[in-house]
C-alpha positions as a printed NumPy array, in Angstrom:
array([[-65.162,  43.806,  21.652],
       [-68.219,  41.943,  20.435],
       [-69.955,  42.538,  23.825],
       [-69.256,  46.265,  24.123],
       [-72.129,  48.755,  24.004],
       [-72.462,  51.327,  21.234],
       [-72.204,  55.048,  22.104],
       [-76.006,  55.305,  22.421],
       [-75.965,  52.769,  25.222],
       [-78.25 ,  50.396,  23.343],
       [-77.057,  46.922,  22.578],
       [-77.323,  46.015,  18.926],
       [-79.068,  42.86 ,  17.902],
       [-76.696,  39.923,  17.613],
       [-75.802,  38.68 ,  14.147],
       [-77.438,  35.435,  13.069],
       [-75.205,  32.416,  13.489],
       [-73.166,  31.364,  10.494],
       [-74.868,  28.488,   8.749],
       [-72.58 ,  25.694,   7.801],
       [-73.389,  23.604,   4.8  ],
       [-74.16 ,  20.056,   5.652],
       [-72.63 ,  18.829,   2.464],
       [-69.143,  19.37 ,   1.205],
       [-68.34 ,  21.65 ,  -1.679],
       [-67.577,  19.552,  -4.735],
       [-63.88 ,  19.516,  -5.353],
       [-63.161,  20.876,  -8.808],
       [-59.79 ,  21.268, -10.408],
       [-58.813,  24.622, -11.763],
       [-55.979,  23.287, -13.797],
       [-56.281,  22.452, -17.453],
       [-55.858,  18.788, -18.25 ],
       [-52.32 ,  17.608, -17.738],
       [-52.278,  15.52 , -20.84 ],
       [-53.948,  18.057, -23.063],
       [-51.903,  21.136, -22.305],
       [-48.823,  19.374, -21.175],
       [-49.216,  20.771, -17.715],
       [-50.873,  18.877, -14.955],
       [-50.133,  21.136, -12.048],
       [-51.908,  24.377, -12.758],
       [-52.073,  27.036, -10.064],
       [-54.905,  26.563,  -7.617],
       [-57.81 ,  28.95 ,  -7.606],
       [-57.977,  31.407,  -4.717],
       [-61.623,  30.523,  -4.3  ],
       [-60.857,  26.855,  -3.856],
       [-58.146,  27.644,  -1.33 ],
       [-60.529,  29.618,   0.857],
       [-62.737,  26.582,   1.264],
       [-65.957,  28.625,   1.17 ],
       [-66.591,  28.823,  -2.567],
       [-66.376,  26.296,  -5.331],
       [-63.293,  26.433,  -7.481],
       [-63.309,  28.052, -10.88 ],
       [-64.321,  26.119, -13.94 ],
       [-61.862,  25.432, -16.73 ],
       [-60.898,  28.54 , -18.656],
       [-62.561,  28.307, -22.078],
       [-59.878,  30.506, -23.661],
       [-57.067,  28.049, -22.98 ],
       [-59.094,  25.035, -24.065],
       [-60.002,  26.861, -27.282],
       [-56.372,  27.816, -27.869],
       [-55.153,  24.258, -27.349],
       [-57.752,  22.8  , -29.693],
       [-57.071,  25.329, -32.467],
       [-53.314,  24.852, -32.084],
       [-53.573,  21.068, -32.368],
       [-55.766,  21.392, -35.453],
       [-53.062,  23.547, -37.047],
       [-50.465,  20.913, -36.135],
       [-52.479,  18.237, -37.964],
       [-53.047,  20.491, -40.968],
       [-49.348,  21.3  , -41.219],
       [-48.55 ,  17.578, -41.255],
       [-51.056,  17.158, -44.088],
       [-49.379,  19.97 , -46.039],
       [-45.851,  18.662, -45.636],
       [-45.906,  16.226, -48.609],
       [-47.52 ,  18.936, -50.756],
       [-44.865,  21.595, -50.273],
       [-42.68 ,  20.635, -53.222],
       [-45.429,  21.354, -55.758],
       [-47.049,  24.435, -54.264],
       [-45.367,  27.643, -53.214],
       [-48.571,  28.873, -51.566],
       [-48.842,  25.694, -49.472],
       [-45.222,  26.09 , -48.456],
       [-45.905,  29.667, -47.354],
       [-48.861,  28.546, -45.222],
       [-46.731,  25.751, -43.826],
       [-43.967,  28.164, -42.775],
       [-46.363,  30.609, -41.141],
       [-48.157,  27.893, -39.167],
       [-44.876,  26.293, -38.097],
       [-43.747,  29.661, -36.788],
       [-46.345,  29.724, -34.012],
       [-48.394,  26.536, -33.576],
       [-45.96 ,  24.615, -31.344],
       [-44.688,  27.77 , -29.594],
       [-48.297,  28.524, -28.628],
       [-48.76 ,  25.004, -27.301],
       [-45.478,  25.166, -25.366],
       [-46.236,  28.588, -23.88 ],
       [-49.567,  27.292, -22.557],
       [-47.769,  24.245, -21.169],
       [-45.354,  26.526, -19.333],
       [-48.147,  28.732, -18.037],
       [-49.931,  25.772, -16.462],
       [-46.68 ,  24.411, -15.042],
       [-46.107,  27.427, -12.801],
       [-47.13 ,  25.608,  -9.636],
       [-45.01 ,  22.531, -10.333],
       [-42.468,  21.589,  -7.688],
       [-40.724,  18.398,  -6.649],
       [-43.455,  17.32 ,  -4.275],
       [-44.099,  13.534,  -4.397],
       [-47.652,  13.78 ,  -5.721],
       [-46.636,  16.128,  -8.534],
       [-43.66 ,  13.984,  -9.474],
       [-46.039,  11.047,  -9.613],
       [-48.303,  12.933, -12.009],
       [-45.304,  13.853, -14.129],
       [-44.381,  10.192, -14.446],
       [-47.889,   8.913, -15.164],
       [-48.958,  11.805, -17.393],
       [-45.754,  12.384, -19.381],
       [-43.065,   9.722, -18.912],
       [-45.34 ,   6.682, -19.26 ],
       [-47.089,   7.985, -22.429],
       [-43.654,   8.751, -23.865],
       [-42.491,   5.165, -23.371],
       [-45.762,   3.704, -24.674],
       [-45.983,   5.853, -27.802],
       [-42.281,   5.726, -28.597],
       [-42.565,   1.931, -28.589],
       [-45.849,   2.009, -30.533],
       [-44.536,   4.357, -33.227],
       [-41.342,   2.344, -33.619],
       [-43.234,  -0.925, -33.979],
       [-45.619,   0.709, -36.447],
       [-42.706,   1.932, -38.565],
       [-41.08 ,  -1.511, -38.477],
       [-44.316,  -3.151, -39.589],
       [-45.374,  -0.64 , -42.25 ],
       [-42.174,   0.828, -43.659],
       [-38.768,  -0.137, -42.291],
       [-38.194,  -3.522, -40.569],
       [-34.667,  -2.406, -39.643],
       [-35.853,   0.616, -37.678],
       [-34.298,   0.578, -34.21 ],
       [-36.328,   0.935, -31.043],
       [-34.66 ,   3.426, -28.729],
       [-36.125,   5.433, -25.878],
       [-33.219,   7.864, -26.222],
       [-34.072,   8.823, -29.808],
       [-37.659,  10.149, -29.975],
       [-39.28 ,   9.453, -33.318],
       [-41.796,  11.759, -34.992],
       [-44.152,  13.297, -32.398],
       [-42.843,  11.832, -29.164],
       [-40.12 ,  14.466, -28.85 ],
       [-42.655,  16.795, -27.212],
       [-43.204,  14.405, -24.292],
       [-39.464,  14.031, -23.735],
       [-39.059,  17.804, -23.869],
       [-42.004,  18.418, -21.554],
       [-40.617,  15.987, -18.991],
       [-37.289,  17.816, -18.93 ],
       [-38.816,  21.297, -18.95 ],
       [-41.218,  20.462, -16.144],
       [-38.467,  19.005, -13.97 ],
       [-36.496,  22.244, -14.29 ],
       [-39.479,  24.463, -13.402],
       [-38.435,  25.084,  -9.757],
       [-35.055,  26.311, -10.987],
       [-36.621,  28.819, -13.36 ],
       [-38.894,  30.088, -10.602],
       [-35.927,  31.122,  -8.466],
       [-33.844,  32.561, -11.322],
       [-33.573,  36.351, -11.447],
       [-33.625,  36.581, -15.257],
       [-35.189,  33.315, -16.433],
       [-36.081,  34.28 , -20.007],
       [-32.684,  35.828, -20.942],
       [-30.941,  32.767, -19.494],
       [-33.218,  30.441, -21.478],
       [-32.543,  32.419, -24.658],
       [-28.795,  32.199, -24.026],
       [-29.089,  28.414, -23.637],
       [-31.074,  28.199, -26.884],
       [-28.442,  30.262, -28.733],
       [-25.638,  28.071, -27.414],
       [-27.513,  24.947, -28.479],
       [-27.958,  26.354, -31.993],
       [-24.176,  26.54 , -32.427],
       [-23.385,  23.179, -30.784],
       [-23.664,  20.36 , -33.341],
       [-22.032,  17.955, -30.876],
       [-25.197,  17.827, -28.759],
       [-26.469,  14.908, -30.83 ],
       [-29.923,  13.377, -31.065],
       [-30.348,  11.893, -27.595],
       [-33.834,  12.842, -26.354],
       [-33.91 ,  15.427, -29.153],
       [-31.901,  17.767, -26.938],
       [-31.491,  20.311, -29.73 ],
       [-35.248,  20.795, -29.772],
       [-35.474,  20.67 , -26.004],
       [-32.925,  23.462, -25.608],
       [-33.865,  25.593, -28.612],
       [-37.561,  25.591, -27.663],
       [-36.881,  26.075, -23.956],
       [-37.475,  29.876, -24.05 ],
       [-41.126,  29.371, -24.989],
       [-41.736,  27.163, -21.963],
       [-39.907,  29.604, -19.674],
       [-41.901,  32.481, -21.149],
       [-45.073,  30.598, -20.242],
       [-43.811,  30.266, -16.682],
       [-43.316,  34.03 , -16.533],
       [-46.717,  34.998, -17.934],
       [-49.741,  35.999, -15.876],
       [-53.435,  36.059, -16.639],
       [-53.36 ,  39.756, -17.478],
       [-50.852,  39.139, -20.274],
       [-53.327,  36.883, -22.07 ],
       [-56.073,  39.438, -21.445],
       [-53.873,  42.149, -22.956],
       [-53.396,  40.359, -26.288],
       [-57.145,  39.728, -26.503],
       [-57.991,  43.434, -26.574],
       [-59.86 ,  44.678, -29.618],
       [-57.003,  46.803, -30.926],
       [-54.664,  43.808, -30.826],
       [-57.193,  41.639, -32.65 ],
       [-57.493,  44.282, -35.349],
       [-53.71 ,  44.635, -35.655],
       [-53.286,  40.845, -35.892],
       [-54.872,  40.737, -39.367],
       [-52.247,  42.842, -41.194],
       [-49.475,  41.154, -39.215],
       [-50.583,  37.729, -40.42 ],
       [-50.967,  39.06 , -43.952],
       [-47.424,  40.45 , -43.866],
       [-46.176,  37.113, -42.524],
       [-47.847,  35.269, -45.415],
       [-46.285,  37.635, -47.959],
       [-42.841,  37.189, -46.414],
       [-43.32 ,  33.404, -46.214],
       [-44.268,  33.327, -49.902],
       [-40.92 ,  34.932, -50.682],
       [-39.055,  32.781, -48.156],
       [-40.53 ,  29.592, -49.598],
       [-37.861,  29.67 , -52.303],
       [-35.09 ,  31.472, -50.451],
       [-35.052,  30.116, -46.902],
       [-34.437,  26.761, -45.274],
       [-37.612,  25.764, -43.395],
       [-35.497,  23.655, -41.026],
       [-34.823,  26.764, -38.94 ],
       [-38.392,  26.518, -37.661],
       [-38.01 ,  22.844, -36.723],
       [-35.238,  23.614, -34.189],
       [-33.691,  20.168, -34.718],
       [-30.232,  21.139, -35.98 ],
       [-27.331,  23.399, -35.168],
       [-26.328,  26.12 , -37.608],
       [-23.303,  24.179, -38.811],
       [-25.516,  21.196, -39.657],
       [-27.615,  23.468, -41.862],
       [-24.546,  24.589, -43.794],
       [-24.187,  28.074, -42.321],
       [-21.541,  29.804, -40.163],
       [-21.96 ,  29.386, -36.412],
       [-23.009,  32.988, -35.781],
       [-26.028,  32.555, -38.041],
       [-27.421,  30.13 , -35.466],
       [-27.528,  32.868, -32.818],
       [-29.111,  35.368, -35.21 ],
       [-31.734,  32.894, -36.42 ],
       [-32.556,  31.687, -32.903],
       [-33.328,  35.233, -31.783],
       [-35.085,  36.092, -35.057],
       [-37.329,  33.021, -35.061],
       [-38.122,  33.57 , -31.391],
       [-39.2  ,  37.139, -32.099],
       [-41.309,  36.125, -35.103],
       [-42.876,  33.251, -33.201],
       [-43.813,  35.46 , -30.238],
       [-45.437,  38.061, -32.501],
       [-47.472,  35.489, -34.441],
       [-48.338,  33.561, -31.281],
       [-49.661,  36.784, -29.771],
       [-51.74 ,  37.362, -32.91 ],
       [-53.026,  33.794, -32.692],
       [-54.045,  34.26 , -29.055],
       [-55.745,  37.521, -30.011],
       [-58.068,  35.632, -32.348],
       [-58.817,  32.75 , -29.979],
       [-62.378,  33.139, -28.62 ],
       [-62.668,  33.483, -24.87 ],
       [-66.224,  32.182, -24.616],
       [-67.373,  28.601, -24.632],
       [-67.576,  27.2  , -28.163],
       [-68.679,  23.884, -29.627],
       [-65.05 ,  22.722, -29.596],
       [-64.094,  24.011, -26.145],
       [-64.519,  20.63 , -24.469],
       [-62.097,  19.124, -26.991],
       [-59.304,  21.232, -25.509],
       [-59.028,  18.723, -22.672],
       [-57.993,  16.002, -25.118],
       [-55.458,  17.744, -27.304],
       [-52.542,  15.518, -26.341],
       [-54.652,  12.518, -27.362],
       [-55.225,  14.115, -30.754],
       [-51.573,  15.09 , -31.034],
       [-50.157,  11.626, -30.385],
       [-52.817,   9.579, -32.159],
       [-53.087,  11.563, -35.387],
       [-49.465,  10.722, -36.126],
       [-50.462,   7.145, -36.922],
       [-52.937,   8.434, -39.517],
       [-50.358,  10.796, -41.017],
       [-47.76 ,   8.039, -41.334],
       [-50.311,   5.482, -42.604],
       [-51.309,   7.818, -45.44 ],
       [-47.653,   8.379, -46.299],
       [-46.718,   4.688, -46.19 ],
       [-49.772,   3.815, -48.311],
       [-48.524,   6.227, -50.984],
       [-51.758,   8.172, -51.266],
       [-49.987,  11.43 , -52.07 ],
       [-48.435,   9.727, -55.109],
       [-51.447,   7.638, -56.113],
       [-53.907,  10.54 , -56.096],
       [-52.477,  13.463, -58.125],
       [-55.563,  15.523, -57.309],
       [-54.116,  16.034, -53.833],
       [-51.464,  18.238, -55.408],
       [-54.086,  20.546, -56.919],
       [-55.816,  23.359, -55.017],
       [-59.002,  21.355, -54.499],
       [-56.984,  18.409, -53.208],
       [-54.993,  20.61 , -50.847],
       [-58.214,  22.019, -49.405],
       [-59.592,  18.482, -49.058],
       [-56.45 ,  17.272, -47.266],
       [-56.673,  20.264, -44.92 ],
       [-60.302,  19.575, -44.028],
       [-59.723,  15.857, -43.525],
       [-56.742,  16.531, -41.247],
       [-58.822,  18.91 , -39.133],
       [-61.696,  16.428, -38.93 ],
       [-59.458,  13.495, -37.965],
       [-57.686,  15.3  , -35.138],
       [-61.025,  16.642, -33.905],
       [-62.416,  13.118, -33.604],
       [-59.274,  11.984, -31.793],
       [-59.798,  14.684, -29.143],
       [-63.325,  13.537, -28.293],
       [-64.372,  11.932, -25.013],
       [-64.962,   8.387, -26.389],
       [-61.426,   8.228, -27.785],
       [-60.03 ,   9.561, -24.532],
       [-61.866,   6.905, -22.554],
       [-60.332,   4.172, -24.71 ],
       [-56.765,   5.43 , -24.441],
       [-56.824,   6.861, -20.911],
       [-55.208,   3.692, -19.577],
       [-51.97 ,   4.589, -21.379],
       [-52.276,   8.391, -21.461],
       [-53.315,   8.935, -17.836],
       [-52.69 ,   5.671, -15.962],
       [-53.249,   5.575, -12.22 ],
       [-50.326,   3.217, -11.478],
       [-50.986,   3.235,  -7.733],
       [-49.052,  -0.008,  -7.516],
       [-45.848,   1.759,  -8.57 ],
       [-45.749,   4.456,  -5.879],
       [-45.571,   4.645,  -2.11 ],
       [-48.913,   5.963,  -0.947],
       [-47.513,   7.353,   2.281],
       [-45.321,   9.86 ,   0.437],
       [-48.252,  11.049,  -1.666],
       [-50.562,  11.341,   1.338],
       [-47.951,  13.294,   3.295],
       [-47.679,  15.775,   0.433],
       [-51.446,  16.145,   0.227],
       [-51.733,  16.661,   3.989],
       [-49.052,  19.323,   3.826],
       [-50.94 ,  21.123,   1.053],
       [-54.223,  20.945,   2.989],
       [-52.558,  22.401,   6.089],
       [-51.043,  25.16 ,   3.998],
       [-54.442,  26.06 ,   2.491],
       [-56.047,  26.014,   5.939],
       [-53.381,  28.31 ,   7.347],
       [-53.744,  30.665,   4.357],
       [-57.511,  30.79 ,   4.823]])
C-alpha cells in the first residue's frame, strides 16, 4: 500500500525516515515513593509503556496530600496529652482523627492498584514494609524499656505505638490481588470491618482489629481512579468543604464530653468499649461515612500545584515513624506536667507549631539519606536474582507487546 499511486497518477514524496534517538530515554518512575505513601507499586504511566516518551513526573497533589496528612498526625499526637484540660483541643483532635489516617490509607490503596504477587514486587514489599516494621518495632520497644518501662516485652506480634500501620499495610498489600478480582470489594470490606467491630476475641496480634476495621479505606483506594480525585478538587467542592468542616468542629465540640474517642482509633470491639454488640456495626458504618466526607473535604483543599513542601511528600513514612520517638521522649520527660503553659491556649499553639516543624524536618532529604538503610534497604543478598530478573523480563515483554 505504501507504493501505490494516488488517483492523480503522481507519486507523492516519501516521508522522511524516522530518526531514532541515540541515547536512551531516562527511566523515571511514575509511582509515589513506596515508603512515603505506603505503596511502592504504583500503576505505570502509559507514556512510559509506549517507550517513545518520558514517563510522567510525580503527581504534586498526592505528595502534598501525604505531607499535610502526616503533619496533622504529628499535631494530633501533640494534642493528645492536652485533651483533658481543653474541650476545644479535644474537638480539634476528634476532627483530625476522623480523616488524617483514612486519607493516608486511601492514598496507600490507590498506589497499590498494580500490586501483584510477582517476585520483584514481593521483594519490594519485604524491603519497604516488613523490614522497617521489624526494625522500628524493635527500636520502639528498646526505647520504651530504656526510658520508661524496663519490663516492656519485645514482640513482633504486638505492634507498639506507630508500627501498627506497617503491619496493616503488609497485610492489606498482600490481599490486593484478591480485592481486584472481587465483584463487590468495598461492601465486602465493610462487612469484614463490621464483623471485626463485634468480635472481641480477635485479640491484639498484629493489631488485627485495626487492620480489619480500617480495611475499607484501603480497598476504597484500590477502587478509585484519577478522575475521582479530580472531582473532589472542583471549585464547588472546595467551597462546600468549609461549612462541612465547620459543622464537624461544632459536632466534635459537643461530642468531646458525650462520646468515646476510642471509636475513631479502631482498636477495640464494641463490647470492649462497654456497648452492646450492634453498636459496633452502627459506629463502624457511621465513622466510615464521616471519615469519607471529611477526607473528601481534605482532598478538596490540598493544592494540586508544586509547593515548597511538595518534595517532602516522598519522605512521609520517615516523618511518621521517626516523630514517634520525639513524641514519646517529651512524654517520658514529663514536659506536659513540668510546663503548665502548655495547657494554655498559647502553649497549645506552640505545641502545634513545634510538632509540625519537627515532622517537617524528619521528612527532608538529609534525614532520609541517613535512615534509608533501614527504611528502604536493598538486601540483594537475601533474594534470588534470577526470579527478580525473570519478572522484569516478563514485564518488559508485556510492555513491548502492548506498544
